Short mmCIF file of C-alpha atoms in Angstrom, two decimals:
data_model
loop_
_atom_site.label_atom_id
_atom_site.label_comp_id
_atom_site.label_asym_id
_atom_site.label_seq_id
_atom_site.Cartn_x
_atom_site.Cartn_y
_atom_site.Cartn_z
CA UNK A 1 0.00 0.00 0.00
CA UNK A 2 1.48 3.77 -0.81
CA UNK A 3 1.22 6.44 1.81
CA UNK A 4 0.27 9.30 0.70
CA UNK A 5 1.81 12.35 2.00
CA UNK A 6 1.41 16.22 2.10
CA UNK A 7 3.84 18.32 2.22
CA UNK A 8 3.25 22.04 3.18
CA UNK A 9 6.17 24.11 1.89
CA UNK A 10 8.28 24.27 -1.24
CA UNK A 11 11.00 25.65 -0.02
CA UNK A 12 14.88 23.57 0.00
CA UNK A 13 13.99 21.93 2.90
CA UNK A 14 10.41 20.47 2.06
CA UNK A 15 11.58 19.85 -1.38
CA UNK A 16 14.30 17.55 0.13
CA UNK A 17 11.94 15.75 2.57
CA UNK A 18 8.99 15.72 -0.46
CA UNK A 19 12.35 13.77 -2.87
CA UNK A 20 13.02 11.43 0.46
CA UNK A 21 9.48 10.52 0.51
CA UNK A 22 9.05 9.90 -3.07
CA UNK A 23 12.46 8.00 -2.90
CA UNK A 24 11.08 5.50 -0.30
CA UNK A 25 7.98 4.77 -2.83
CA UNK A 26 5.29 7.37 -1.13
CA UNK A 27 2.91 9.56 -3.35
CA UNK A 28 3.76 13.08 -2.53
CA UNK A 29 1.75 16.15 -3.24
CA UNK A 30 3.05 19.44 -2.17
CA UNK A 31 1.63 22.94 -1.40
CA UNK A 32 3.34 25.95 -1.77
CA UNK A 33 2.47 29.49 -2.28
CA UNK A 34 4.41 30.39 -5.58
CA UNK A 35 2.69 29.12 -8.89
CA UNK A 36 5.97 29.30 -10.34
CA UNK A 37 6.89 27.04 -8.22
CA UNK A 38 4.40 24.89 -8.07
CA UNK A 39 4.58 24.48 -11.51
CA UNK A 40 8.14 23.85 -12.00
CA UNK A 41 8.19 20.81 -9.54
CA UNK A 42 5.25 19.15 -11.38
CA UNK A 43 6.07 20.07 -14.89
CA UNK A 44 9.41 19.64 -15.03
CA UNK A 45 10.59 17.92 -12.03
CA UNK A 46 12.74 20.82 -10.73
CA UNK A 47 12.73 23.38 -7.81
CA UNK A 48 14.82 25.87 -9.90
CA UNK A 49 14.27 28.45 -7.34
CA UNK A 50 15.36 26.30 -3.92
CA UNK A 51 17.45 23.52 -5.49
CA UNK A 52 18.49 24.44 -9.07
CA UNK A 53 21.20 21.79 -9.63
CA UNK A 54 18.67 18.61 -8.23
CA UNK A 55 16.25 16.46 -10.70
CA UNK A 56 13.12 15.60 -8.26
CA UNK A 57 11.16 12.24 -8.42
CA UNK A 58 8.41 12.54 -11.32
CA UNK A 59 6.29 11.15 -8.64
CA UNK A 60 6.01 14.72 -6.64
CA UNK A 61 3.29 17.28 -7.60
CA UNK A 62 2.86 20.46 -6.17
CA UNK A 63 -0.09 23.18 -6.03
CA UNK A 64 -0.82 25.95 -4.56
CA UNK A 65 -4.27 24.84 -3.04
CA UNK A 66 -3.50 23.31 -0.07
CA UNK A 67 -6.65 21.12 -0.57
CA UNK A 68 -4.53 19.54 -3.22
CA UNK A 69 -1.77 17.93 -1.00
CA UNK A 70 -3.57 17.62 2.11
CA UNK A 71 -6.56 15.55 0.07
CA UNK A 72 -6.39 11.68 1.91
CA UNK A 73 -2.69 12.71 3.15
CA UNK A 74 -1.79 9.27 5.85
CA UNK A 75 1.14 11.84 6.77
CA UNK A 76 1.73 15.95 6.22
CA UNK A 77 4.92 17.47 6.67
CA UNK A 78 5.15 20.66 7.64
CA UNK A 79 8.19 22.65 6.09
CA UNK A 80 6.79 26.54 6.43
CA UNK A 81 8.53 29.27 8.92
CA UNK A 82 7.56 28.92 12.36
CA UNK A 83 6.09 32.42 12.37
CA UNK A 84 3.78 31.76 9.69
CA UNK A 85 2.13 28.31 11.18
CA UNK A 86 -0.14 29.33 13.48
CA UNK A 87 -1.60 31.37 10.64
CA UNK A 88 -1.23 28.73 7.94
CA UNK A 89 -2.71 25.85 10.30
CA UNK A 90 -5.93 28.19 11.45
CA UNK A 91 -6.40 28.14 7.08
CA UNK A 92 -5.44 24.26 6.90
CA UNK A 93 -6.93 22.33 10.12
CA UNK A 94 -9.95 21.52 8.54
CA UNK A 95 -8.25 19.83 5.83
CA UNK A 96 -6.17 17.36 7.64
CA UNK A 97 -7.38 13.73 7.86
CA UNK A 98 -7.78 12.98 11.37
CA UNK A 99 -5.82 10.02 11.70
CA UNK A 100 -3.30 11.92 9.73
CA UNK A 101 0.07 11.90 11.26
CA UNK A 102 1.72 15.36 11.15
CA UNK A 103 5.24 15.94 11.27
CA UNK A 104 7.20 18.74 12.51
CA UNK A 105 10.46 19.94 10.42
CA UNK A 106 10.28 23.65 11.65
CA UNK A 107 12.85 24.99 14.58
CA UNK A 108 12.56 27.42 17.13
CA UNK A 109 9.35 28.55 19.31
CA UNK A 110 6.42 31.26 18.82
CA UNK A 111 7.59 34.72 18.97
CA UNK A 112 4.92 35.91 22.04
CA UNK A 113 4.15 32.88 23.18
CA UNK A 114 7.44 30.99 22.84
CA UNK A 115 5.44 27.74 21.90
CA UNK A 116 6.73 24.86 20.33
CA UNK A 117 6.02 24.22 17.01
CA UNK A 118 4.44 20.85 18.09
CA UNK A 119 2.61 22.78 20.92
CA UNK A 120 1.39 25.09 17.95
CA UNK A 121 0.34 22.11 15.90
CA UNK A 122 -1.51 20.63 18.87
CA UNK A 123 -3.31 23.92 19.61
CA UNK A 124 -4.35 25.54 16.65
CA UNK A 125 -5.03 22.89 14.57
CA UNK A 126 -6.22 19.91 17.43
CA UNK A 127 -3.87 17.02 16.66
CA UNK A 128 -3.87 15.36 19.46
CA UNK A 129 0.05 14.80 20.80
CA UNK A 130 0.88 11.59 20.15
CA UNK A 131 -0.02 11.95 16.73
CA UNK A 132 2.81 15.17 16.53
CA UNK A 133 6.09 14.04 15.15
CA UNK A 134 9.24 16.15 15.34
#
């Protein structure tokens, strides 16, 4: 059985997660907020703007509808800045599956309410904690 996963952010370091995940035989949608971007990964395989000199898996998509990667996502990966989650997650919560696993790549805590990012994930979007990997 393939898991499929969503991954939020199309930045380096989501790309490189999204190409591990892809190597390893999961589907892999992405979200990110750039068209461009978007587009390049799923067209052409390449994140010219993050990772100019890497050929990704033809097996990663991306969009800029977050509906798109989170969409029967077993597992989302969250690659965004830490001081745009809470924001991102009040916009997303509804769309993860809630058996989903969600996994943490972000560092550092909450400016104001020096939170970690799996304390974020647990608060704004209701994942209970033992579903919160890091």
């Amino acid at each position: 059985m393939t898991t499929r996963v969503g991954v939020l952010g199309t930045g380096s370091w989501g790309t490189t997660f999204a190409m591990v995940l892809a190597d390893a035989g999961d589907q892999v949608r992405m979200w990110g907020r750039r068209g461009e971007v978007c587009e390049d990964i799923t067209a052409r395989h390449r994140n010219s703007e993050y990772l100019p000199d890497v050929t990704l898996p033809p097996g990663i998509t991306a969009d800029t509808d977050p509906a798109f990667a989170l969409d029967g996502a077993d597992i989302v990966v969250l690659a965004v800045p830490s001081q745009t989650l809470r924001d991102n997650l009040t916009q997303w919560r509804d769309l993860i599956a809630p058996r989903a696993a969600v996994v943490s790549l972000m560092k550092g805590v909450e400016l104001g309410t020096h939170l970690r990012m799996s304390e974020v994930i647990t608060e704004v979007a209701g994942v209970p904690p033992e579903r919160v990997v890091v």
